[in-house]
């Protein structure tokens, strides 16, 4: 009988590291399991496949730890937070965060992890990236409008309020300017989005094939076969277009397919674009939600440098939040994106504030 190889007694440092790996593998399996419980079909099967892989990795660390596996280290705070979010929301945010987690796997540089485990983790990043991409695509339009509108409101109205404050005008004037900036900007955003979406829909309608065109098919000259030109302009190769048109004119059942394909594609594009009115209202609200933040100190009676400081802090927090959300959803570092958003916003506001100081000095 072949005896199984004896595993040497691990050092305290190895036990600590392996316990951490074991806890993380269990937590990640739990996250994927929670996500799978909220999915159906292919996505559910893929997530369950990830659970199975994490269980294999878990078994590896249990085998190395032996009796020490009974008391694993607590899971990292980030991983516990992901498990909580997966149970409560199960959204694309969790997948985006898991993508970041998988990308930081230490297995490639750890001799105690097998090559197969390191390869698994590398592929897990790509699998989760693909799953997250589906969610990102479905929310990309709304998300872009929300972030762009709120961020524009935050930065533009902070710049306006700080610029007016720097000139030395009274608190009432600054407040009036802030409210006017909020309304003007929100109305401009809403009107611009309405015109943009309506124009896009009208342009799409002008290029949508007319479904009634198929009624003239019986009158076409079979030998001339002008129907092939319709298919060629829609992207078919000349030979394929001629063959397809010949089949249609000879009474095959594919007539409906040939004529209506463009209409179906146009209908799908219409659904993706959405309604002009809904886009306008959303843009108005998104901009206003950001623009109201720098006005709040003045609404509550603050003035001078105190109002400027509070407005700047409130807007800074909001910019950090929007930047972090962008980072999470893009699979990038939330901290870097948050700081980038903060730097851009504060930079624009600082320029306007300095111009206000200069203008106020000149007028005085």
mmCIF file of C-alpha atoms in Angstrom:
data_model
loop_
_atom_site.group_PDB
_atom_site.id
_atom_site.type_symbol
_atom_site.label_atom_id
_atom_site.label_comp_id
_atom_site.label_asym_id
_atom_site.label_seq_id
_atom_site.Cartn_x
_atom_site.Cartn_y
_atom_site.Cartn_z
ATOM 1 C CA UNK A 1 0.000 0.000 0.000
ATOM 2 C CA UNK A 2 1.362 3.412 -0.929
ATOM 3 C CA UNK A 3 1.541 5.805 1.995
ATOM 4 C CA UNK A 4 0.521 9.432 1.437
ATOM 5 C CA UNK A 5 3.464 11.846 1.693
ATOM 6 C CA UNK A 6 4.042 13.352 5.113
ATOM 7 C CA UNK A 7 3.402 17.094 5.247
ATOM 8 C CA UNK A 8 6.086 18.862 7.316
ATOM 9 C CA UNK A 9 4.991 20.829 10.368
ATOM 10 C CA UNK A 10 4.370 24.431 9.233
ATOM 11 C CA UNK A 11 6.082 27.375 10.871
ATOM 12 C CA UNK A 12 4.000 29.976 12.774
ATOM 13 C CA UNK A 13 4.406 32.440 9.857
ATOM 14 C CA UNK A 14 3.187 29.818 7.386
ATOM 15 C CA UNK A 15 0.200 28.943 9.579
ATOM 16 C CA UNK A 16 -0.762 32.611 9.805
ATOM 17 C CA UNK A 17 -0.470 33.141 6.034
ATOM 18 C CA UNK A 18 -2.288 29.927 5.120
ATOM 19 C CA UNK A 19 -5.082 30.662 7.567
ATOM 20 C CA UNK A 20 -5.562 34.039 5.907
ATOM 21 C CA UNK A 21 -5.710 32.385 2.481
ATOM 22 C CA UNK A 22 -8.185 29.818 3.774
ATOM 23 C CA UNK A 23 -10.456 32.478 5.267
ATOM 24 C CA UNK A 24 -10.372 34.519 2.056
ATOM 25 C CA UNK A 25 -11.159 31.488 -0.122
ATOM 26 C CA UNK A 26 -14.162 30.643 2.047
ATOM 27 C CA UNK A 27 -15.393 34.233 1.960
ATOM 28 C CA UNK A 28 -14.973 34.525 -1.816
ATOM 29 C CA UNK A 29 -16.851 31.259 -2.306
ATOM 30 C CA UNK A 30 -19.616 32.699 -0.135
ATOM 31 C CA UNK A 31 -19.753 35.883 -2.248
ATOM 32 C CA UNK A 32 -20.031 33.931 -5.502
ATOM 33 C CA UNK A 33 -22.619 31.624 -3.949
ATOM 34 C CA UNK A 34 -24.741 34.598 -2.857
ATOM 35 C CA UNK A 35 -24.493 36.124 -6.319
ATOM 36 C CA UNK A 36 -25.417 32.807 -7.945
ATOM 37 C CA UNK A 37 -28.554 32.583 -5.797
ATOM 38 C CA UNK A 38 -29.738 35.800 -7.444
ATOM 39 C CA UNK A 39 -28.978 34.741 -11.014
ATOM 40 C CA UNK A 40 -30.471 32.227 -13.423
ATOM 41 C CA UNK A 41 -29.320 30.367 -16.500
ATOM 42 C CA UNK A 42 -25.786 30.749 -17.794
ATOM 43 C CA UNK A 43 -24.699 33.415 -15.295
ATOM 44 C CA UNK A 44 -25.757 31.209 -12.390
ATOM 45 C CA UNK A 45 -23.825 28.254 -13.832
ATOM 46 C CA UNK A 46 -20.701 30.397 -14.266
ATOM 47 C CA UNK A 47 -20.863 31.712 -10.716
ATOM 48 C CA UNK A 48 -21.335 28.210 -9.329
ATOM 49 C CA UNK A 49 -18.269 27.168 -11.314
ATOM 50 C CA UNK A 50 -16.315 29.896 -9.506
ATOM 51 C CA UNK A 51 -17.636 28.590 -6.184
ATOM 52 C CA UNK A 52 -16.361 25.118 -7.052
ATOM 53 C CA UNK A 53 -12.923 26.508 -7.910
ATOM 54 C CA UNK A 54 -12.704 28.416 -4.636
ATOM 55 C CA UNK A 55 -13.652 25.234 -2.779
ATOM 56 C CA UNK A 56 -10.739 23.430 -4.459
ATOM 57 C CA UNK A 57 -8.384 26.158 -3.288
ATOM 58 C CA UNK A 58 -9.892 25.952 0.195
ATOM 59 C CA UNK A 59 -9.198 22.202 0.279
ATOM 60 C CA UNK A 60 -5.538 22.848 -0.616
ATOM 61 C CA UNK A 61 -4.986 25.127 2.392
ATOM 62 C CA UNK A 62 -6.890 22.786 4.689
ATOM 63 C CA UNK A 63 -4.587 19.946 3.644
ATOM 64 C CA UNK A 64 -1.467 22.049 4.350
ATOM 65 C CA UNK A 65 -2.771 23.385 7.661
ATOM 66 C CA UNK A 66 -3.920 20.038 9.002
ATOM 67 C CA UNK A 67 -5.107 20.507 12.590
ATOM 68 C CA UNK A 68 -4.371 24.254 12.364
ATOM 69 C CA UNK A 69 -7.247 24.645 9.877
ATOM 70 C CA UNK A 70 -9.798 24.435 12.677
ATOM 71 C CA UNK A 71 -9.095 28.012 13.750
ATOM 72 C CA UNK A 72 -8.670 30.143 10.617
ATOM 73 C CA UNK A 73 -7.808 33.829 10.703
ATOM 74 C CA UNK A 74 -10.673 36.276 10.344
ATOM 75 C CA UNK A 75 -11.443 37.199 6.764
ATOM 76 C CA UNK A 76 -10.117 40.517 5.529
ATOM 77 C CA UNK A 77 -12.541 43.420 6.112
ATOM 78 C CA UNK A 78 -12.839 44.039 2.371
ATOM 79 C CA UNK A 79 -13.905 40.459 1.680
ATOM 80 C CA UNK A 80 -16.414 40.473 4.552
ATOM 81 C CA UNK A 81 -17.869 43.696 3.173
ATOM 82 C CA UNK A 82 -18.217 42.082 -0.250
ATOM 83 C CA UNK A 83 -20.078 39.155 1.258
ATOM 84 C CA UNK A 84 -22.434 41.574 3.017
ATOM 85 C CA UNK A 85 -23.065 43.534 -0.214
ATOM 86 C CA UNK A 86 -23.664 40.323 -2.135
ATOM 87 C CA UNK A 87 -26.308 39.241 0.392
ATOM 88 C CA UNK A 88 -28.020 42.637 0.391
ATOM 89 C CA UNK A 89 -27.706 43.768 -3.217
ATOM 90 C CA UNK A 90 -26.015 41.275 -5.536
ATOM 91 C CA UNK A 91 -25.297 44.093 -7.959
ATOM 92 C CA UNK A 92 -22.656 44.951 -10.512
ATOM 93 C CA UNK A 93 -20.839 46.835 -7.726
ATOM 94 C CA UNK A 94 -20.002 43.542 -6.036
ATOM 95 C CA UNK A 95 -18.727 41.999 -9.266
ATOM 96 C CA UNK A 96 -16.598 45.069 -9.952
ATOM 97 C CA UNK A 97 -15.088 44.844 -6.471
ATOM 98 C CA UNK A 98 -14.510 41.108 -6.869
ATOM 99 C CA UNK A 99 -12.693 41.839 -10.107
ATOM 100 C CA UNK A 100 -10.285 43.988 -8.121
ATOM 101 C CA UNK A 101 -9.946 41.290 -5.463
ATOM 102 C CA UNK A 102 -9.105 38.571 -7.990
ATOM 103 C CA UNK A 103 -6.539 40.828 -9.694
ATOM 104 C CA UNK A 104 -4.584 41.106 -6.426
ATOM 105 C CA UNK A 105 -4.207 37.383 -5.818
ATOM 106 C CA UNK A 106 -0.803 36.594 -4.218
ATOM 107 C CA UNK A 107 -0.668 33.017 -5.501
ATOM 108 C CA UNK A 108 1.674 33.682 -8.447
ATOM 109 C CA UNK A 109 4.430 34.751 -6.047
ATOM 110 C CA UNK A 110 3.665 32.270 -3.271
ATOM 111 C CA UNK A 111 5.498 28.958 -3.526
ATOM 112 C CA UNK A 112 2.926 27.232 -1.329
ATOM 113 C CA UNK A 113 0.146 27.823 -3.877
ATOM 114 C CA UNK A 114 0.105 25.531 -6.896
ATOM 115 C CA UNK A 115 0.557 26.753 -10.464
ATOM 116 C CA UNK A 116 -2.999 25.626 -11.199
ATOM 117 C CA UNK A 117 -4.334 27.794 -8.370
ATOM 118 C CA UNK A 118 -2.439 30.829 -9.657
ATOM 119 C CA UNK A 119 -3.781 30.185 -13.150
ATOM 120 C CA UNK A 120 -7.291 29.823 -11.738
ATOM 121 C CA UNK A 121 -7.089 33.213 -10.041
ATOM 122 C CA UNK A 122 -5.868 34.885 -13.229
ATOM 123 C CA UNK A 123 -8.799 33.431 -15.156
ATOM 124 C CA UNK A 124 -11.221 34.302 -12.370
ATOM 125 C CA UNK A 125 -10.382 37.965 -12.919
ATOM 126 C CA UNK A 126 -11.311 37.668 -16.594
ATOM 127 C CA UNK A 127 -14.495 35.713 -15.823
ATOM 128 C CA UNK A 128 -15.654 38.265 -13.267
ATOM 129 C CA UNK A 129 -14.669 41.075 -15.635
ATOM 130 C CA UNK A 130 -16.975 39.560 -18.251
ATOM 131 C CA UNK A 131 -19.849 39.174 -15.805
ATOM 132 C CA UNK A 132 -19.400 42.737 -14.559
ATOM 133 C CA UNK A 133 -19.254 44.026 -18.143
ATOM 134 C CA UNK A 134 -22.796 42.793 -18.750
ATOM 135 C CA UNK A 135 -24.060 44.869 -15.865
ATOM 136 C CA UNK A 136 -21.930 47.862 -16.852
ATOM 137 C CA UNK A 137 -23.330 47.790 -20.386
ATOM 138 C CA UNK A 138 -26.919 47.688 -19.159
ATOM 139 C CA UNK A 139 -26.425 50.720 -16.904
ATOM 140 C CA UNK A 140 -23.782 52.653 -18.874
ATOM 141 C CA UNK A 141 -26.142 55.288 -20.291
ATOM 142 C CA UNK A 142 -27.940 56.074 -17.044
ATOM 143 C CA UNK A 143 -24.738 55.898 -15.034
ATOM 144 C CA UNK A 144 -22.933 58.275 -17.402
ATOM 145 C CA UNK A 145 -25.777 60.779 -17.188
ATOM 146 C CA UNK A 146 -25.917 60.526 -13.392
ATOM 147 C CA UNK A 147 -22.196 60.989 -12.807
ATOM 148 C CA UNK A 148 -21.804 63.670 -15.483
ATOM 149 C CA UNK A 149 -24.869 65.616 -14.316
ATOM 150 C CA UNK A 150 -24.123 65.479 -10.592
ATOM 151 C CA UNK A 151 -20.434 66.205 -11.042
ATOM 152 C CA UNK A 152 -21.159 69.117 -13.378
ATOM 153 C CA UNK A 153 -23.589 70.554 -10.837
ATOM 154 C CA UNK A 154 -21.108 70.188 -7.992
ATOM 155 C CA UNK A 155 -18.168 71.785 -9.779
ATOM 156 C CA UNK A 156 -19.930 74.535 -11.719
ATOM 157 C CA UNK A 157 -22.017 75.795 -8.819
ATOM 158 C CA UNK A 158 -19.146 75.572 -6.331
ATOM 159 C CA UNK A 159 -17.052 77.638 -8.739
ATOM 160 C CA UNK A 160 -19.888 80.140 -9.132
ATOM 161 C CA UNK A 161 -20.546 80.447 -5.387
ATOM 162 C CA UNK A 162 -16.861 80.754 -4.464
ATOM 163 C CA UNK A 163 -16.239 83.259 -7.229
ATOM 164 C CA UNK A 164 -19.112 85.442 -6.073
ATOM 165 C CA UNK A 165 -18.025 85.136 -2.427
ATOM 166 C CA UNK A 166 -14.508 86.197 -3.308
ATOM 167 C CA UNK A 167 -15.732 89.479 -4.816
ATOM 168 C CA UNK A 168 -17.014 90.537 -1.378
ATOM 169 C CA UNK A 169 -20.698 90.837 -2.239
ATOM 170 C CA UNK A 170 -23.343 90.176 0.403
ATOM 171 C CA UNK A 171 -24.593 86.783 1.482
ATOM 172 C CA UNK A 172 -27.945 87.352 -0.223
ATOM 173 C CA UNK A 173 -26.294 88.007 -3.562
ATOM 174 C CA UNK A 174 -24.179 84.867 -3.292
ATOM 175 C CA UNK A 175 -27.253 82.803 -2.400
ATOM 176 C CA UNK A 176 -29.231 84.264 -5.300
ATOM 177 C CA UNK A 177 -26.347 83.536 -7.659
ATOM 178 C CA UNK A 178 -26.123 79.962 -6.393
ATOM 179 C CA UNK A 179 -29.837 79.310 -6.822
ATOM 180 C CA UNK A 180 -29.806 80.963 -10.248
ATOM 181 C CA UNK A 181 -26.826 78.818 -11.234
ATOM 182 C CA UNK A 182 -28.629 75.698 -10.048
ATOM 183 C CA UNK A 183 -31.772 76.449 -12.034
ATOM 184 C CA UNK A 184 -29.960 77.687 -15.126
ATOM 185 C CA UNK A 185 -27.596 74.737 -15.214
ATOM 186 C CA UNK A 186 -30.283 72.131 -14.506
ATOM 187 C CA UNK A 187 -32.603 73.585 -17.146
ATOM 188 C CA UNK A 188 -29.735 73.747 -19.634
ATOM 189 C CA UNK A 189 -28.787 70.139 -18.949
ATOM 190 C CA UNK A 190 -32.386 68.974 -19.227
ATOM 191 C CA UNK A 191 -33.026 70.892 -22.434
ATOM 192 C CA UNK A 192 -29.758 69.728 -23.956
ATOM 193 C CA UNK A 193 -30.465 66.092 -23.139
ATOM 194 C CA UNK A 194 -34.015 66.397 -24.517
ATOM 195 C CA UNK A 195 -32.774 67.832 -27.816
ATOM 196 C CA UNK A 196 -29.949 65.287 -28.020
ATOM 197 C CA UNK A 197 -32.154 62.236 -27.467
ATOM 198 C CA UNK A 198 -35.005 63.543 -29.633
ATOM 199 C CA UNK A 199 -32.601 64.330 -32.481
ATOM 200 C CA UNK A 200 -31.024 60.889 -32.192
ATOM 201 C CA UNK A 201 -34.427 59.201 -32.338
ATOM 202 C CA UNK A 202 -35.503 61.290 -35.325
ATOM 203 C CA UNK A 203 -32.264 60.495 -37.135
ATOM 204 C CA UNK A 204 -32.776 56.808 -36.426
ATOM 205 C CA UNK A 205 -36.362 56.963 -37.669
ATOM 206 C CA UNK A 206 -35.217 58.527 -40.912
ATOM 207 C CA UNK A 207 -32.933 55.544 -41.590
ATOM 208 C CA UNK A 208 -35.384 52.818 -40.506
ATOM 209 C CA UNK A 209 -36.488 50.592 -43.438
ATOM 210 C CA UNK A 210 -40.134 50.946 -44.431
ATOM 211 C CA UNK A 211 -41.857 47.596 -43.657
ATOM 212 C CA UNK A 212 -44.536 48.336 -46.261
ATOM 213 C CA UNK A 213 -41.896 48.074 -48.989
ATOM 214 C CA UNK A 214 -42.418 44.302 -49.121
ATOM 215 C CA UNK A 215 -45.877 44.840 -50.655
ATOM 216 C CA UNK A 216 -44.239 45.676 -53.996
ATOM 217 C CA UNK A 217 -42.298 42.430 -54.180
ATOM 218 C CA UNK A 218 -44.835 40.649 -56.456
ATOM 219 C CA UNK A 219 -44.480 43.444 -59.009
ATOM 220 C CA UNK A 220 -40.678 43.300 -59.226
ATOM 221 C CA UNK A 221 -38.988 42.056 -62.390
ATOM 222 C CA UNK A 222 -37.471 38.721 -61.443
ATOM 223 C CA UNK A 223 -34.780 39.002 -64.099
ATOM 224 C CA UNK A 224 -33.767 42.536 -63.111
ATOM 225 C CA UNK A 225 -33.650 41.490 -59.448
ATOM 226 C CA UNK A 226 -33.374 45.018 -58.014
ATOM 227 C CA UNK A 227 -34.117 43.582 -54.571
ATOM 228 C CA UNK A 228 -30.483 42.564 -54.351
ATOM 229 C CA UNK A 229 -29.536 46.247 -54.161
ATOM 230 C CA UNK A 230 -31.584 46.555 -50.969
ATOM 231 C CA UNK A 231 -29.620 43.736 -49.357
ATOM 232 C CA UNK A 232 -26.303 45.073 -50.615
ATOM 233 C CA UNK A 233 -26.912 48.502 -49.106
ATOM 234 C CA UNK A 234 -27.687 46.741 -45.822
ATOM 235 C CA UNK A 235 -24.263 45.123 -45.796
ATOM 236 C CA UNK A 236 -24.577 41.845 -47.719
ATOM 237 C CA UNK A 237 -21.887 40.805 -50.187
ATOM 238 C CA UNK A 238 -23.028 41.072 -53.855
ATOM 239 C CA UNK A 239 -23.202 37.322 -54.421
ATOM 240 C CA UNK A 240 -25.029 36.670 -51.148
ATOM 241 C CA UNK A 241 -27.437 39.540 -51.829
ATOM 242 C CA UNK A 242 -28.234 38.219 -55.323
ATOM 243 C CA UNK A 243 -28.892 34.698 -54.023
ATOM 244 C CA UNK A 244 -31.050 35.915 -51.150
ATOM 245 C CA UNK A 245 -33.067 38.212 -53.416
ATOM 246 C CA UNK A 246 -33.574 35.367 -55.881
ATOM 247 C CA UNK A 247 -34.952 33.148 -53.104
ATOM 248 C CA UNK A 248 -37.282 35.900 -51.918
ATOM 249 C CA UNK A 249 -38.633 36.603 -55.404
ATOM 250 C CA UNK A 250 -39.232 32.919 -55.953
ATOM 251 C CA UNK A 251 -41.647 32.846 -53.037
ATOM 252 C CA UNK A 252 -39.590 31.303 -50.232
ATOM 253 C CA UNK A 253 -40.562 31.910 -46.607
ATOM 254 C CA UNK A 254 -37.572 34.074 -45.906
ATOM 255 C CA UNK A 255 -39.329 37.129 -47.306
ATOM 256 C CA UNK A 256 -40.249 38.359 -43.842
ATOM 257 C CA UNK A 257 -36.717 37.899 -42.591
ATOM 258 C CA UNK A 258 -35.241 39.803 -45.480
ATOM 259 C CA UNK A 259 -37.494 42.804 -45.233
ATOM 260 C CA UNK A 260 -37.960 43.195 -41.505
ATOM 261 C CA UNK A 261 -34.423 42.780 -40.181
ATOM 262 C CA UNK A 262 -33.707 46.485 -40.353
ATOM 263 C CA UNK A 263 -36.941 47.359 -38.576
ATOM 264 C CA UNK A 264 -36.149 44.985 -35.698
ATOM 265 C CA UNK A 265 -32.666 46.432 -35.314
ATOM 266 C CA UNK A 266 -34.070 49.951 -35.340
ATOM 267 C CA UNK A 267 -36.620 49.004 -32.686
ATOM 268 C CA UNK A 268 -33.854 47.695 -30.433
ATOM 269 C CA UNK A 269 -31.889 50.918 -30.925
ATOM 270 C CA UNK A 270 -34.974 52.961 -30.040
ATOM 271 C CA UNK A 271 -35.278 51.012 -26.772
ATOM 272 C CA UNK A 272 -31.615 51.584 -25.928
ATOM 273 C CA UNK A 273 -31.850 55.339 -26.571
ATOM 274 C CA UNK A 274 -34.879 55.770 -24.318
ATOM 275 C CA UNK A 275 -37.356 58.626 -24.219
ATOM 276 C CA UNK A 276 -36.324 62.255 -24.646
ATOM 277 C CA UNK A 277 -38.593 63.376 -21.796
ATOM 278 C CA UNK A 278 -37.195 60.819 -19.363
ATOM 279 C CA UNK A 279 -33.621 61.758 -20.272
ATOM 280 C CA UNK A 280 -34.384 65.463 -19.784
ATOM 281 C CA UNK A 281 -35.965 64.962 -16.356
ATOM 282 C CA UNK A 282 -33.107 62.711 -15.224
ATOM 283 C CA UNK A 283 -30.448 65.195 -16.335
ATOM 284 C CA UNK A 284 -32.289 68.052 -14.600
ATOM 285 C CA UNK A 285 -32.477 66.116 -11.328
ATOM 286 C CA UNK A 286 -28.903 64.822 -11.489
ATOM 287 C CA UNK A 287 -27.485 68.304 -12.068
ATOM 288 C CA UNK A 288 -29.695 69.862 -9.393
ATOM 289 C CA UNK A 289 -28.698 67.208 -6.845
ATOM 290 C CA UNK A 290 -25.066 68.228 -7.288
ATOM 291 C CA UNK A 291 -25.629 71.984 -7.623
ATOM 292 C CA UNK A 292 -27.608 72.230 -4.385
ATOM 293 C CA UNK A 293 -24.650 71.063 -2.280
ATOM 294 C CA UNK A 294 -22.492 74.248 -2.453
ATOM 295 C CA UNK A 295 -25.591 76.406 -1.809
ATOM 296 C CA UNK A 296 -26.534 74.637 1.448
ATOM 297 C CA UNK A 297 -24.264 76.689 3.784
ATOM 298 C CA UNK A 298 -25.774 79.921 2.479
ATOM 299 C CA UNK A 299 -29.300 78.558 2.838
ATOM 300 C CA UNK A 300 -28.574 77.929 6.530
ATOM 301 C CA UNK A 301 -27.260 81.443 7.130
ATOM 302 C CA UNK A 302 -23.495 81.000 6.946
ATOM 303 C CA UNK A 303 -21.454 83.697 5.246
ATOM 304 C CA UNK A 304 -17.890 84.694 4.460
ATOM 305 C CA UNK A 305 -15.029 82.250 4.846
ATOM 306 C CA UNK A 306 -17.117 79.916 7.017
ATOM 307 C CA UNK A 307 -19.607 79.401 4.182
ATOM 308 C CA UNK A 308 -16.810 78.979 1.662
ATOM 309 C CA UNK A 309 -15.102 76.378 3.852
ATOM 310 C CA UNK A 310 -18.275 74.374 4.531
ATOM 311 C CA UNK A 311 -19.322 74.468 0.861
ATOM 312 C CA UNK A 312 -15.872 73.289 -0.207
ATOM 313 C CA UNK A 313 -15.860 70.435 2.299
ATOM 314 C CA UNK A 314 -19.360 69.267 1.347
ATOM 315 C CA UNK A 315 -18.561 69.354 -2.359
ATOM 316 C CA UNK A 316 -15.237 67.619 -1.707
ATOM 317 C CA UNK A 317 -16.994 64.744 0.037
ATOM 318 C CA UNK A 318 -19.500 64.452 -2.812
ATOM 319 C CA UNK A 319 -16.716 64.492 -5.422
ATOM 320 C CA UNK A 320 -14.844 61.774 -3.532
ATOM 321 C CA UNK A 321 -18.004 59.656 -3.484
ATOM 322 C CA UNK A 322 -18.748 60.028 -7.210
ATOM 323 C CA UNK A 323 -15.099 59.384 -8.065
ATOM 324 C CA UNK A 324 -15.009 56.272 -5.892
ATOM 325 C CA UNK A 325 -18.176 54.928 -7.529
ATOM 326 C CA UNK A 326 -16.632 55.450 -10.966
ATOM 327 C CA UNK A 327 -13.526 53.617 -9.815
ATOM 328 C CA UNK A 328 -15.510 50.692 -8.416
ATOM 329 C CA UNK A 329 -17.629 50.232 -11.525
ATOM 330 C CA UNK A 330 -14.665 50.548 -13.875
ATOM 331 C CA UNK A 331 -12.667 47.968 -11.939
ATOM 332 C CA UNK A 332 -9.999 50.579 -11.159
ATOM 333 C CA UNK A 333 -8.749 51.932 -7.838
ATOM 334 C CA UNK A 334 -11.618 53.784 -6.099
ATOM 335 C CA UNK A 335 -9.122 55.925 -4.176
ATOM 336 C CA UNK A 336 -7.271 57.109 -7.285
ATOM 337 C CA UNK A 337 -10.489 57.930 -9.133
ATOM 338 C CA UNK A 338 -11.861 59.729 -6.074
ATOM 339 C CA UNK A 339 -8.728 61.850 -5.680
ATOM 340 C CA UNK A 340 -8.704 62.619 -9.410
ATOM 341 C CA UNK A 341 -12.315 63.802 -9.228
ATOM 342 C CA UNK A 342 -11.521 65.903 -6.171
ATOM 343 C CA UNK A 343 -8.457 67.477 -7.779
ATOM 344 C CA UNK A 344 -10.319 68.448 -10.949
ATOM 345 C CA UNK A 345 -13.252 69.911 -9.032
ATOM 346 C CA UNK A 346 -11.149 71.861 -6.561
ATOM 347 C CA UNK A 347 -8.875 73.078 -9.345
ATOM 348 C CA UNK A 348 -11.777 74.597 -11.275
ATOM 349 C CA UNK A 349 -13.234 76.162 -8.115
ATOM 350 C CA UNK A 350 -9.852 77.584 -7.066
ATOM 351 C CA UNK A 351 -9.373 79.329 -10.402
ATOM 352 C CA UNK A 352 -12.806 80.930 -10.172
ATOM 353 C CA UNK A 353 -12.210 81.967 -6.552
ATOM 354 C CA UNK A 354 -8.930 83.673 -7.478
ATOM 355 C CA UNK A 355 -10.621 85.442 -10.375
ATOM 356 C CA UNK A 356 -13.329 86.604 -7.961
ATOM 357 C CA UNK A 357 -10.700 87.991 -5.602
ATOM 358 C CA UNK A 358 -9.024 89.806 -8.479
ATOM 359 C CA UNK A 359 -12.324 91.163 -9.761
ATOM 360 C CA UNK A 360 -13.379 92.294 -6.274
ATOM 361 C CA UNK A 361 -10.061 94.094 -5.733
ATOM 362 C CA UNK A 362 -10.287 95.808 -9.110
ATOM 363 C CA UNK A 363 -13.831 97.015 -8.520
ATOM 364 C CA UNK A 364 -12.994 98.253 -5.033
#
